[in-house]
Coordinates of C-alpha atoms (C1' of nucleotides) in Angstrom, one line a residue:
Chain A
M1 CA 26.4 54.4 -3.9
A2 CA 28.9 52.5 -1.9
R3 CA 32.1 50.5 -2.7
H4 CA 32.1 46.8 -2.2
L5 CA 35.1 44.5 -2.3
I6 CA 34.0 40.9 -2.8
T7 CA 36.2 37.8 -2.7
S8 CA 35.3 34.1 -3.3
A9 CA 37.4 31.4 -1.6
I10 CA 40.0 30.6 -4.2
P11 CA 39.6 27.1 -5.7
Y12 CA 42.5 24.7 -5.5
I13 CA 44.3 24.1 -8.7
N14 CA 44.3 20.3 -8.9
G15 CA 41.4 19.5 -11.1
I16 CA 37.9 20.7 -11.9
K17 CA 35.6 21.5 -9.1
H18 CA 32.2 20.0 -8.6
L19 CA 28.9 21.8 -8.0
G20 CA 29.3 21.7 -4.3
N21 CA 32.4 23.8 -4.5
L22 CA 30.7 26.2 -6.9
V23 CA 27.7 26.8 -4.7
G24 CA 29.8 27.2 -1.6
S25 CA 31.7 30.3 -2.7
Q26 CA 32.1 31.4 -6.3
L27 CA 28.4 31.3 -7.3
P28 CA 26.9 33.2 -4.3
A29 CA 29.8 35.7 -4.5
D30 CA 28.9 36.3 -8.1
L31 CA 25.2 36.7 -7.2
Y32 CA 26.1 39.3 -4.7
A33 CA 28.5 41.1 -7.0
R34 CA 26.0 41.2 -9.8
Y35 CA 23.3 42.5 -7.5
L36 CA 25.4 45.3 -6.1
R37 CA 26.6 46.3 -9.6
A38 CA 23.0 46.4 -10.8
R39 CA 22.2 48.7 -7.9
G40 CA 24.8 51.1 -9.1
H41 CA 27.5 50.3 -6.5
E42 CA 31.2 50.2 -7.3
V43 CA 32.3 46.6 -7.0
L44 CA 35.6 44.9 -7.2
F45 CA 35.0 41.1 -7.3
L46 CA 38.1 38.9 -7.1
C47 CA 38.9 35.3 -7.3
A48 CA 42.0 33.2 -8.2
T49 CA 43.4 29.7 -8.3
D50 CA 45.2 28.4 -5.2
E51 CA 48.2 26.8 -6.7
H52 CA 50.7 25.8 -4.0
G53 CA 51.1 22.7 -1.8
T54 CA 51.7 19.0 -2.0
P55 CA 48.5 18.0 -3.9
A56 CA 49.5 20.4 -6.8
E57 CA 52.9 18.9 -7.0
L58 CA 51.5 15.4 -7.0
A59 CA 48.8 16.2 -9.6
A60 CA 51.5 17.6 -11.9
A61 CA 53.7 14.6 -11.4
K62 CA 50.7 12.3 -12.3
A63 CA 50.1 14.4 -15.4
G64 CA 53.7 14.1 -16.3
K65 CA 54.2 17.8 -16.4
P66 CA 56.4 20.4 -14.6
V67 CA 54.3 21.9 -11.8
D68 CA 54.4 25.4 -13.2
E69 CA 53.2 24.2 -16.6
Y70 CA 50.5 22.1 -15.0
C71 CA 49.2 25.0 -12.9
A72 CA 49.2 27.4 -15.9
E73 CA 47.1 24.9 -17.9
M74 CA 44.7 24.2 -15.1
H75 CA 44.3 27.9 -14.4
A76 CA 43.3 28.4 -18.0
V77 CA 40.8 25.5 -17.7
Q78 CA 39.2 26.8 -14.5
A79 CA 39.1 30.3 -15.9
G80 CA 37.2 29.0 -19.0
I81 CA 34.7 27.1 -16.9
A82 CA 34.2 30.2 -14.7
R83 CA 33.4 32.2 -17.8
G84 CA 31.0 29.4 -18.8
F85 CA 29.1 29.8 -15.5
R86 CA 29.2 33.6 -16.1
L87 CA 31.2 34.2 -12.9
S88 CA 31.8 37.9 -13.3
F89 CA 35.2 38.2 -11.7
D90 CA 36.9 41.5 -12.3
H91 CA 40.0 39.5 -12.2
F92 CA 40.7 35.8 -11.9
G93 CA 44.3 35.7 -10.6
R94 CA 46.8 33.1 -9.5
S95 CA 48.3 32.6 -6.1
S96 CA 51.6 31.8 -7.8
S97 CA 51.8 35.3 -9.3
P98 CA 54.9 37.4 -8.8
Q99 CA 52.7 39.9 -7.0
N100 CA 51.7 37.3 -4.5
H101 CA 55.2 36.2 -4.0
R102 CA 56.4 39.7 -3.2
L103 CA 53.4 40.5 -0.9
T104 CA 53.6 37.2 1.0
Q105 CA 57.3 37.7 1.6
H106 CA 56.5 41.3 2.7
F107 CA 53.9 40.1 5.2
A108 CA 56.3 37.6 6.6
A109 CA 58.9 40.2 7.1
R110 CA 56.5 42.6 8.9
L111 CA 55.3 39.8 11.1
D112 CA 58.9 38.9 12.0
E113 CA 59.7 42.5 12.8
A114 CA 56.6 42.6 15.1
G115 CA 57.9 39.6 16.9
L116 CA 55.1 37.3 15.8
I117 CA 57.2 34.7 14.1
R118 CA 59.1 32.0 15.9
E119 CA 61.3 29.2 14.7
V120 CA 60.5 25.7 15.7
S121 CA 62.6 22.6 15.2
E122 CA 60.7 19.4 14.8
T123 CA 61.0 16.0 13.3
Q124 CA 58.8 14.8 10.5
M125 CA 58.5 11.8 8.3
Y126 CA 60.7 11.9 5.3
S127 CA 60.6 9.5 2.4
P128 CA 63.9 9.2 0.6
Q129 CA 62.2 7.4 -2.3
D130 CA 59.7 10.2 -2.8
G131 CA 62.3 12.8 -2.1
R132 CA 60.0 14.7 0.2
F133 CA 58.7 15.2 3.6
L134 CA 55.2 13.6 3.9
P135 CA 52.2 15.4 5.3
D136 CA 50.5 13.1 7.9
R137 CA 47.7 12.1 5.6
Y138 CA 50.1 10.9 2.9
I139 CA 51.3 8.2 5.3
E140 CA 49.4 5.0 5.8
G141 CA 50.0 2.1 8.1
T142 CA 48.4 -0.3 10.5
C143 CA 46.4 1.4 13.3
P144 CA 48.0 0.7 16.7
N145 CA 44.6 1.0 18.2
C146 CA 42.3 -1.3 16.1
G147 CA 44.7 -3.0 13.7
F148 CA 43.1 -1.5 10.6
E149 CA 45.7 -1.8 7.9
S150 CA 45.0 1.4 5.9
A151 CA 45.0 4.0 8.8
R152 CA 46.1 7.4 7.7
G153 CA 48.8 9.2 9.6
D154 CA 46.4 11.8 11.0
Q155 CA 43.5 9.7 11.8
C156 CA 42.3 6.1 11.5
D157 CA 39.3 5.9 9.2
N158 CA 38.2 2.7 10.9
C159 CA 38.2 3.5 14.6
T160 CA 38.4 7.3 14.2
K161 CA 41.2 7.6 16.7
Q162 CA 43.5 10.5 16.1
L163 CA 47.0 9.4 15.3
D164 CA 50.5 10.6 15.0
P165 CA 52.3 9.1 12.0
V166 CA 55.1 7.7 14.2
D167 CA 52.4 5.6 16.0
L168 CA 51.6 3.7 12.8
I169 CA 52.8 0.1 12.5
D170 CA 54.6 -0.5 9.2
P171 CA 54.1 3.0 7.8
R172 CA 54.3 3.6 4.1
S173 CA 54.1 6.4 1.7
T174 CA 50.7 6.6 -0.1
I175 CA 52.5 8.3 -3.0
S176 CA 55.0 5.6 -3.8
G177 CA 54.3 2.9 -1.4
A178 CA 57.8 3.3 0.0
T179 CA 58.4 1.9 3.4
D180 CA 61.9 3.2 4.1
L181 CA 60.5 6.2 5.9
E182 CA 62.6 8.0 8.4
M183 CA 62.2 10.8 10.9
R184 CA 64.2 13.8 9.9
E185 CA 64.7 17.1 11.8
T186 CA 63.5 20.2 10.0
K187 CA 63.0 23.8 11.0
H188 CA 59.8 25.8 10.4
L189 CA 58.4 29.2 11.0
F190 CA 55.3 29.5 13.2
L191 CA 52.9 32.4 13.2
R192 CA 52.3 33.3 16.9
Q193 CA 48.5 33.4 16.6
S194 CA 48.4 32.7 20.4
A195 CA 49.9 36.1 21.0
M196 CA 47.0 37.7 19.1
K197 CA 44.2 35.7 20.6
E198 CA 42.6 38.5 22.6
R199 CA 42.7 40.9 19.7
L200 CA 41.1 38.3 17.4
A201 CA 38.5 37.3 20.0
D202 CA 37.5 40.9 20.6
W203 CA 37.2 41.4 16.9
I204 CA 35.0 38.2 16.4
D205 CA 32.9 39.1 19.4
G206 CA 32.0 42.4 17.6
K207 CA 30.6 40.5 14.6
T208 CA 27.2 39.7 16.0
D209 CA 25.5 39.9 12.6
W210 CA 27.6 37.1 11.0
P211 CA 26.2 33.7 10.2
V212 CA 26.3 31.4 13.2
L213 CA 28.2 28.9 11.1
T214 CA 31.0 31.5 10.8
T215 CA 31.3 32.7 14.4
S216 CA 30.8 29.3 16.0
I217 CA 33.7 27.8 14.1
A218 CA 35.9 30.8 14.9
K219 CA 35.1 30.7 18.6
K220 CA 35.7 27.0 18.8
W221 CA 39.2 27.5 17.5
L222 CA 39.8 30.4 19.8
N223 CA 38.7 28.6 22.9
D224 CA 39.3 24.9 22.2
G225 CA 41.8 23.2 24.6
D226 CA 44.6 25.6 25.3
G227 CA 43.2 28.2 23.1
L228 CA 44.3 29.4 19.7
Q229 CA 47.5 27.6 18.7
D230 CA 50.4 28.9 16.7
R231 CA 50.5 27.7 13.2
G232 CA 53.3 26.6 11.0
I233 CA 53.5 28.8 8.0
T234 CA 56.4 27.1 6.1
R235 CA 56.8 23.8 4.3
D236 CA 59.6 21.7 2.9
L237 CA 58.5 21.9 -0.7
D238 CA 59.8 23.1 -4.0
W239 CA 56.7 24.7 -5.4
G240 CA 55.5 27.8 -3.6
V241 CA 56.6 31.2 -2.4
P242 CA 60.3 31.0 -1.2
V243 CA 60.7 31.9 2.4
Q244 CA 62.3 35.3 2.5
K245 CA 62.1 38.4 4.7
G246 CA 60.8 40.7 2.0
D247 CA 63.7 40.9 -0.6
A248 CA 66.2 39.6 1.9
P249 CA 67.1 35.9 2.5
W250 CA 65.9 34.2 5.7
P251 CA 68.9 32.5 7.2
G252 CA 68.2 28.9 8.0
M253 CA 65.1 28.7 5.8
E254 CA 66.8 28.1 2.5
G255 CA 64.9 25.8 0.1
K256 CA 61.6 26.2 2.0
V257 CA 58.4 27.8 0.9
F258 CA 55.5 29.3 2.7
Y259 CA 52.5 27.2 3.6
V260 CA 49.7 27.5 1.1
W261 CA 47.3 28.7 3.8
F262 CA 49.6 31.5 4.5
D263 CA 50.0 32.7 0.9
A264 CA 46.5 31.9 -0.4
P265 CA 44.5 34.6 1.5
I266 CA 47.2 37.1 0.7
E267 CA 46.4 36.4 -2.9
Y268 CA 43.1 38.3 -2.3
I269 CA 45.3 41.4 -2.1
A270 CA 47.8 40.4 -4.7
C271 CA 44.9 39.7 -7.0
A272 CA 43.9 43.3 -6.9
Q273 CA 47.5 44.2 -7.9
E274 CA 47.3 41.7 -10.8
W275 CA 44.0 43.3 -11.8
V276 CA 45.8 46.7 -12.1
D277 CA 48.9 45.1 -13.8
A278 CA 46.5 43.5 -16.3
G279 CA 45.3 46.9 -17.3
K280 CA 41.8 46.4 -15.9
G281 CA 42.1 48.9 -13.1
T282 CA 44.3 51.8 -12.0
D283 CA 44.5 51.8 -8.2
W284 CA 44.3 48.7 -6.1
E285 CA 45.3 50.4 -2.8
R286 CA 42.0 52.3 -2.6
W287 CA 40.4 48.9 -2.2
W288 CA 42.9 47.4 0.3
R289 CA 44.6 50.2 2.2
T290 CA 42.5 52.0 4.8
D291 CA 45.0 54.9 4.6
K292 CA 44.5 55.2 0.9
G293 CA 40.8 55.2 0.5
A294 CA 39.7 51.7 1.5
D295 CA 38.1 53.1 4.7
D296 CA 34.7 53.3 3.1
V297 CA 34.9 49.9 1.4
R298 CA 32.7 47.1 2.6
Y299 CA 34.5 43.8 2.2
T300 CA 32.5 40.6 2.0
Q301 CA 34.1 37.1 1.8
F302 CA 32.3 33.9 0.6
M303 CA 33.5 30.4 1.4
G304 CA 32.6 26.9 2.4
K305 CA 32.6 26.1 6.1
D306 CA 36.0 24.2 5.8
N307 CA 37.6 27.6 5.0
V308 CA 36.3 29.5 8.0
P309 CA 39.2 29.1 10.4
F310 CA 41.7 30.5 8.0
H311 CA 39.5 33.5 7.1
T312 CA 38.4 34.3 10.7
L313 CA 41.7 33.7 12.4
S314 CA 44.8 33.1 10.4
F315 CA 44.4 35.7 7.7
P316 CA 43.2 38.4 10.1
A317 CA 46.2 37.5 12.3
T318 CA 48.4 38.1 9.3
I319 CA 46.8 41.5 8.6
L320 CA 46.6 42.7 12.1
G321 CA 50.0 41.5 13.0
S322 CA 51.6 43.4 10.1
G323 CA 50.8 46.6 11.9
E324 CA 49.9 48.1 8.5
P325 CA 46.5 49.6 7.6
W326 CA 45.2 46.8 5.5
K327 CA 41.4 46.3 5.1
L328 CA 39.9 43.7 7.3
V329 CA 36.9 41.7 6.2
D330 CA 33.5 43.2 7.2
Y331 CA 31.2 40.2 6.6
I332 CA 31.9 36.5 6.1
K333 CA 29.2 34.5 4.4
S334 CA 29.9 30.8 4.8
F335 CA 28.1 27.8 3.4
N336 CA 27.5 24.2 4.3
Y337 CA 28.1 21.4 1.9
L338 CA 26.1 20.2 -1.1
N339 CA 25.6 16.4 -1.2
Y340 CA 24.8 14.3 -4.3
E341 CA 22.0 11.8 -4.5
G342 CA 22.2 10.6 -0.9
G343 CA 25.9 10.7 -0.5
Q344 CA 28.8 13.1 -0.9
F345 CA 30.3 14.5 -4.1
S346 CA 33.5 12.6 -4.6
T347 CA 36.3 13.9 -6.7
S348 CA 38.3 10.8 -6.5
R349 CA 35.5 8.5 -7.4
G350 CA 34.0 10.8 -10.0
R351 CA 30.7 10.8 -8.2
G352 CA 28.4 13.8 -8.9
V353 CA 28.4 16.6 -11.4
F354 CA 31.6 18.5 -12.1
M355 CA 31.6 22.0 -13.4
D356 CA 32.7 21.1 -17.0
Q357 CA 30.1 18.3 -17.2
A358 CA 27.3 20.5 -16.0
L359 CA 27.9 23.0 -18.8
E360 CA 28.0 20.1 -21.4
V361 CA 24.5 19.1 -20.2
L362 CA 22.7 22.4 -19.8
P363 CA 23.4 26.2 -20.0
A364 CA 24.7 28.0 -17.0
D365 CA 21.4 29.6 -16.0
Y366 CA 19.7 26.3 -15.2
W367 CA 22.5 25.4 -12.8
R368 CA 22.8 28.9 -11.3
W369 CA 19.1 28.9 -10.6
W370 CA 18.9 25.5 -8.9
L371 CA 22.1 25.9 -7.0
L372 CA 21.3 29.3 -5.7
S373 CA 17.7 28.6 -4.9
H374 CA 18.9 25.5 -2.9
A375 CA 22.1 27.0 -1.5
P376 CA 23.2 25.1 1.7
E377 CA 22.9 28.1 4.0
N378 CA 21.5 26.6 7.2
A379 CA 22.4 23.0 6.7
D380 CA 23.9 20.7 4.2
A381 CA 21.7 20.4 1.1
E382 CA 21.3 17.7 -1.4
F383 CA 21.3 17.6 -5.1
T384 CA 19.0 15.1 -6.8
W385 CA 18.2 15.0 -10.5
E386 CA 14.5 14.7 -9.7
N387 CA 14.5 17.8 -7.6
F388 CA 16.7 19.6 -10.2
Q389 CA 14.3 18.6 -13.0
A390 CA 11.2 19.6 -11.1
S391 CA 12.6 23.0 -10.0
V392 CA 14.0 24.0 -13.3
N393 CA 11.0 22.9 -15.3
K394 CA 8.5 24.6 -13.0
D395 CA 10.3 27.8 -11.9
L396 CA 12.2 28.6 -15.1
A397 CA 10.3 27.0 -18.0
D398 CA 6.7 27.3 -16.7
V399 CA 6.6 30.3 -14.5
L400 CA 9.1 32.7 -16.1
G401 CA 9.9 31.4 -19.5
N402 CA 6.3 30.6 -20.4
F403 CA 5.2 34.0 -19.2
A404 CA 7.5 35.7 -21.6
S405 CA 6.3 33.4 -24.3
R406 CA 2.6 33.8 -23.8
V407 CA 2.7 37.6 -23.6
T408 CA 4.9 38.1 -26.7
K409 CA 3.1 35.5 -28.8
F410 CA -0.3 36.8 -28.0
C411 CA 0.8 40.3 -28.8
R412 CA 2.3 39.2 -32.1
S413 CA -0.9 37.5 -33.1
K414 CA -3.2 40.4 -32.3
F415 CA -1.1 43.5 -32.5
G416 CA 2.1 42.5 -34.3
E417 CA 5.6 42.7 -32.9
V418 CA 5.1 46.2 -31.6
V419 CA 4.0 47.5 -28.2
P420 CA 0.3 48.2 -28.7
E421 CA -1.3 51.6 -28.1
G422 CA -4.4 52.5 -26.2
G423 CA -6.3 51.9 -23.0
A424 CA -5.6 53.0 -19.5
W425 CA -4.7 51.3 -16.2
G426 CA -7.4 50.5 -13.8
E427 CA -7.7 49.2 -10.2
R428 CA -6.3 45.8 -11.2
E429 CA -3.1 47.3 -12.5
Q430 CA -2.7 49.5 -9.5
A431 CA -3.1 46.5 -7.2
L432 CA -0.4 44.7 -9.2
V433 CA 1.9 47.6 -8.7
R434 CA 1.4 47.5 -5.0
D435 CA 2.1 43.7 -4.9
L436 CA 5.2 44.1 -7.0
T437 CA 6.4 46.9 -4.9
D438 CA 6.1 44.8 -1.7
G439 CA 7.7 41.8 -3.4
L440 CA 10.6 43.8 -4.8
A441 CA 11.2 45.3 -1.4
A442 CA 11.4 41.9 0.2
Y443 CA 13.7 40.6 -2.6
T444 CA 15.9 43.6 -2.2
R445 CA 16.1 43.2 1.5
Q446 CA 17.1 39.6 1.2
M447 CA 19.7 40.3 -1.4
E448 CA 21.3 43.0 0.8
A449 CA 21.4 40.5 3.6
I450 CA 22.7 37.7 1.3
E451 CA 19.8 35.5 2.2
V452 CA 20.2 33.5 -1.0
R453 CA 17.4 31.0 -0.8
K454 CA 14.9 33.5 0.5
A455 CA 15.8 35.9 -2.3
A456 CA 15.3 33.2 -4.9
A457 CA 11.9 32.4 -3.4
S458 CA 10.9 36.1 -3.4
L459 CA 12.0 36.5 -7.0
R460 CA 10.0 33.5 -8.0
G461 CA 7.0 35.1 -6.2
L462 CA 7.4 38.2 -8.4
W463 CA 7.3 36.1 -11.5
V464 CA 4.1 34.4 -10.3
L465 CA 2.4 37.7 -9.9
G466 CA 2.7 38.2 -13.7
N467 CA 0.9 35.0 -14.4
E468 CA -1.8 35.8 -11.9
Y469 CA -2.4 39.2 -13.4
L470 CA -2.6 37.8 -16.9
Q471 CA -5.1 35.1 -15.8
E472 CA -7.3 37.8 -14.2
A473 CA -7.0 40.4 -16.9
A474 CA -7.4 37.7 -19.6
P475 CA -6.5 39.9 -22.6
W476 CA -7.6 37.1 -24.9
S477 CA -11.1 37.7 -23.7
T478 CA -11.1 41.5 -23.4
F479 CA -9.7 41.6 -27.0
K480 CA -13.0 40.4 -28.3
T481 CA -15.0 43.2 -26.9
D482 CA -12.5 45.9 -25.9
P483 CA -9.3 45.8 -27.9
E484 CA -8.1 49.0 -26.3
T485 CA -8.1 47.5 -22.8
A486 CA -6.5 44.3 -24.2
A487 CA -3.7 46.5 -25.7
M488 CA -3.1 48.1 -22.3
Q489 CA -3.0 44.7 -20.6
V490 CA -0.5 43.3 -23.2
R491 CA 1.6 46.4 -23.0
L492 CA 1.8 45.9 -19.3
G493 CA 2.7 42.3 -19.8
L494 CA 5.6 43.2 -22.1
N495 CA 6.8 45.7 -19.6
L496 CA 6.6 43.0 -16.9
I497 CA 9.0 40.9 -19.0
R498 CA 11.4 43.8 -19.1
F499 CA 11.0 44.3 -15.4
Y500 CA 11.7 40.6 -14.6
A501 CA 14.8 40.7 -16.9
A502 CA 16.1 43.8 -15.1
I503 CA 15.9 42.2 -11.6
S504 CA 16.7 38.6 -12.3
G505 CA 20.1 39.1 -13.8
P506 CA 22.0 38.2 -10.7
F507 CA 20.5 34.7 -10.8
I508 CA 20.1 34.0 -14.5
P509 CA 22.2 36.6 -16.5
D510 CA 22.1 34.9 -19.9
A511 CA 18.3 34.5 -20.0
C512 CA 17.8 38.1 -18.9
A513 CA 20.1 39.4 -21.6
E514 CA 18.3 37.3 -24.2
L515 CA 14.9 38.7 -23.1
L516 CA 16.1 42.2 -23.0
A517 CA 17.6 41.8 -26.5
A518 CA 14.3 40.4 -27.8
L519 CA 12.5 43.4 -26.3
K520 CA 15.2 45.8 -27.6
A521 CA 15.6 47.1 -24.1
E522 CA 19.2 46.3 -23.4
D523 CA 19.5 49.5 -21.4
A524 CA 17.1 48.3 -18.7
D525 CA 18.5 49.0 -15.3
W526 CA 17.3 48.3 -11.8
P527 CA 13.8 49.8 -11.3
D528 CA 13.4 52.5 -8.7
D529 CA 9.7 52.8 -9.0
I530 CA 7.4 50.0 -10.3
E531 CA 4.9 52.3 -11.9
T532 CA 7.6 53.9 -14.0
A533 CA 9.3 50.7 -14.7
L534 CA 6.0 49.2 -16.1
S535 CA 5.5 52.1 -18.4
T536 CA 8.9 52.2 -20.0
L537 CA 8.2 50.3 -23.2
A538 CA 6.0 52.8 -24.9
P539 CA 3.4 52.2 -27.7
G540 CA 5.1 51.8 -31.0
H541 CA 8.3 50.2 -29.5
A542 CA 9.2 47.3 -31.7
F543 CA 10.3 43.9 -30.2
K544 CA 10.8 40.3 -31.3
V545 CA 9.3 37.2 -29.9
P546 CA 12.1 35.6 -28.0
D547 CA 13.2 32.0 -28.6
V548 CA 12.3 29.5 -25.9
T549 CA 14.0 31.0 -22.8
F550 CA 14.1 27.8 -20.8
R551 CA 13.4 24.4 -22.2
K552 CA 12.2 21.5 -20.1
I553 CA 14.2 18.6 -18.9
T554 CA 12.6 15.4 -20.1
D555 CA 12.3 12.3 -17.9
A556 CA 14.5 10.4 -20.4
E557 CA 17.3 13.0 -20.1
R558 CA 17.0 12.9 -16.3
E559 CA 17.4 9.1 -16.2
D560 CA 20.3 9.3 -18.6
W561 CA 22.1 11.8 -16.4
Q562 CA 21.4 9.9 -13.3
T563 CA 23.2 6.9 -14.7
R564 CA 26.0 8.9 -16.3
F565 CA 27.0 10.8 -13.2
A566 CA 26.7 7.9 -10.7
G567 CA 30.4 7.4 -10.5
A568 CA 33.6 6.5 -12.2
R569 CA 34.3 9.7 -14.2
Chain B
rG1 C1' 36.1 11.4 23.1
rG2 C1' 35.1 16.9 22.7
rG3 C1' 32.6 21.0 20.2
rC4 C1' 29.1 23.0 16.7
rC5 C1' 24.9 22.5 13.4
rU6 C1' 20.5 19.8 12.3
rG7 C1' 15.6 16.8 12.7
rU8 C1' 8.7 20.8 11.0
rA9 C1' 3.4 17.9 5.4
rG10 C1' 5.3 12.4 0.7
rC11 C1' 9.8 15.9 -1.1
rU12 C1' 12.6 20.8 -0.6
rC13 C1' 12.2 24.6 3.0
rA14 C1' 9.7 29.0 6.1
rA15 C1' 7.9 30.5 10.9
rU16 C1' 9.4 38.5 12.4
rU17 C1' 14.0 35.3 17.8
rG18 C1' 8.7 32.9 23.6
rG19 C1' 2.9 35.2 21.4
rU20 C1' -3.6 34.0 17.9
rU21 C1' -5.7 28.5 14.3
rA22 C1' 2.6 26.1 12.4
rG23 C1' 3.0 28.5 6.6
rA24 C1' 5.1 28.3 1.1
rG25 C1' 6.8 25.7 -3.4
rC26 C1' 6.7 20.9 -5.6
rA27 C1' 4.0 16.3 -5.8
rG28 C1' -1.6 14.5 -5.1
rA29 C1' -7.2 15.8 -5.7
rG30 C1' -11.1 19.0 -7.8
rC31 C1' -12.6 23.2 -10.7
rG32 C1' -11.6 27.1 -14.2
rC33 C1' -9.0 29.3 -18.5
rU34 C1' -7.5 28.4 -23.7
rC35 C1' -2.9 33.6 -24.9
rA36 C1' 1.3 30.3 -23.9
rU37 C1' 6.8 25.7 -23.5
rA38 C1' 0.2 19.9 -22.2
rA39 C1' 1.8 25.9 -20.0
rC40 C1' -1.4 29.5 -16.4
rG41 C1' -5.1 30.6 -12.3
rC42 C1' -8.4 29.3 -8.2
rU43 C1' -9.8 25.8 -4.5
rU44 C1' -8.3 21.7 -1.7
rU45 C1' -6.2 16.9 1.0
rG46 C1' -1.9 16.4 4.0
rG47 C1' 1.7 18.0 10.3
rU48 C1' 1.1 14.7 18.1
rU49 C1' 7.1 20.1 14.8
rG50 C1' 12.3 12.9 16.0
rC51 C1' 10.9 10.8 21.2
rG52 C1' 10.3 11.5 26.8
rG53 C1' 10.4 15.0 30.8
rG54 C1' 10.6 20.2 32.6
rU55 C1' 10.2 25.9 32.8
rU56 C1' 6.1 29.4 31.4
rC57 C1' -0.2 32.6 31.3
rA58 C1' 1.9 30.8 26.5
rA59 C1' 7.1 26.3 23.6
rG60 C1' 8.5 24.4 16.7
rU61 C1' 11.3 28.2 19.5
rC62 C1' 14.1 27.9 26.2
rC63 C1' 16.2 23.8 29.8
rU64 C1' 17.2 18.4 30.3
rG65 C1' 17.7 13.2 28.8
rC66 C1' 17.4 9.8 24.9
rC67 C1' 17.4 8.6 19.2
rG68 C1' 18.9 9.8 14.1
rG69 C1' 21.8 12.9 10.3
rG70 C1' 26.0 16.2 9.3
rC71 C1' 30.4 19.0 10.0
rC72 C1' 35.0 20.4 12.5
rU73 C1' 38.8 18.7 15.7
rA74 C1' 44.7 22.6 13.8
rC75 C1' 50.5 18.7 8.8
rC76 C1' 44.8 17.9 2.6
rA77 C1' 43.5 22.4 0.9

RNA sequence: GGGCCUGUAGCUCAAUUGGUUAGAGCAGAGCGCUCAUAACGCUUUGGUUGCGGGUUCAAGUCCUGCCGGGCCUACCA
């Protein structure tokens, strides 16, 4: 038994996430957490909402609400949807929590004491009408290179040239349209990542078992151009963690807050504190402080590829730079993007399926299965309704659901809703045990390695073995001449359902719980030995024929959804 | 522009890191079964591995040049 700390990239607060966001971090993290718990390990699985930054302020303004109120509401919404998808967080925190405020300010003070913070004076675009400094991409104007009239301050979407907002002709605020923009001087704190480049590079070089996607992005940032650049960690905003040195004020930084990407990863730690303060745990330090028991913790992070630089460089720089014994990540699992029907998911255009809509259409397990079995591990993947319908109908309804149905219904009609007695295993049953043993070993290996798609394929392969056995054994035939043998075959079939429910939980938790409830075998845990596992439900054990575990998606439904989610939410 | 990833059967993906005849699932075809959600099982059609060179006893895998797709490029998060 080991101890595993698992975090999912924390979703941004401004709105409901789409399926691509879900499959890129929260869902695979949940799969891994559920698997490790099922194997008897001690797991702390944390996630939170990322609440600071300009977009949160703007979204709140658009909703006509104070930003703190808006965030509190959206946090509740996201938490509810997470429960709907059965994401088994031990705690779903908030980056705006007092715990994170304190800890972020603490880290900043430690980094300053270590000489890793420098002050930089710079000029930035300020919009008097908006009352705020504008991040580059909130400024639009005419591209000096190609004349495109809606070029953004960071890059022209037309000619792809990288721009500086001061280069734009006739710049205007995308928030208000204001054109009276001016350059104002402002002072910010920078984290001297460049000073830690060698340390970070050595650390990354040691991670030879990480996904290529993870290490290649990290190395690019380490070695690109002049190497790892210092990063501004403060912003001129109202909503965020006030810039302080621990409890003390930071002269010259009054009215400023830390940059979201500085405080967001620190929330991983603060979230553990929130977990304790919420009465769900008693000791967060044994998960996070290597001097207080976290030495034997294995820490795994899940995220989309866009998050990789912050998790491989910025956050480790914060932790290492503090000089304190915080736990560093051991393994970073990163994902590519999920596309939707030949294009990208688009939050602004309402294109694709969002988490709340998905649950309105079908239960969580259908989505969990498809998303995980098609997780964008090696390359971007694509969601299509046709593929979704085909996969769900075949894998879940036909292969697994129908197996449970045919076994239990046959048993009920010939022996009643009780595990039948009599008969003994023969060579066919022993061969099945061997096949299941091999298949389970492969499935286990892939789950340990977080090879999500392969694990799903292996699991499906195990389900298929049940149908193959049933077809060969044909209890409906043997029953006519040899009821005792038929009883044995059916008994084995019932135990197979229990076995499947015990090992499939990480993918489809609700269906597994329903099957186990029907079998009155809620205590089923992970099987150590197949032969034992398939003999657990003993003759005389009562059960109920389960309801349809997975229904099929009809062509009419599929066509309806295709239209409904094509755009304009 | 630069960097990284990617291109394998109609579709979605594998291929133990250079090693026999490139494999699965779905879709298609045929047969079987009749317990079951018109479900299940067996058999089977289908590939010049994007294209052209090169290295090697041996290339889907390594090198190189094209062509296509995607991502990142540090003030969105």
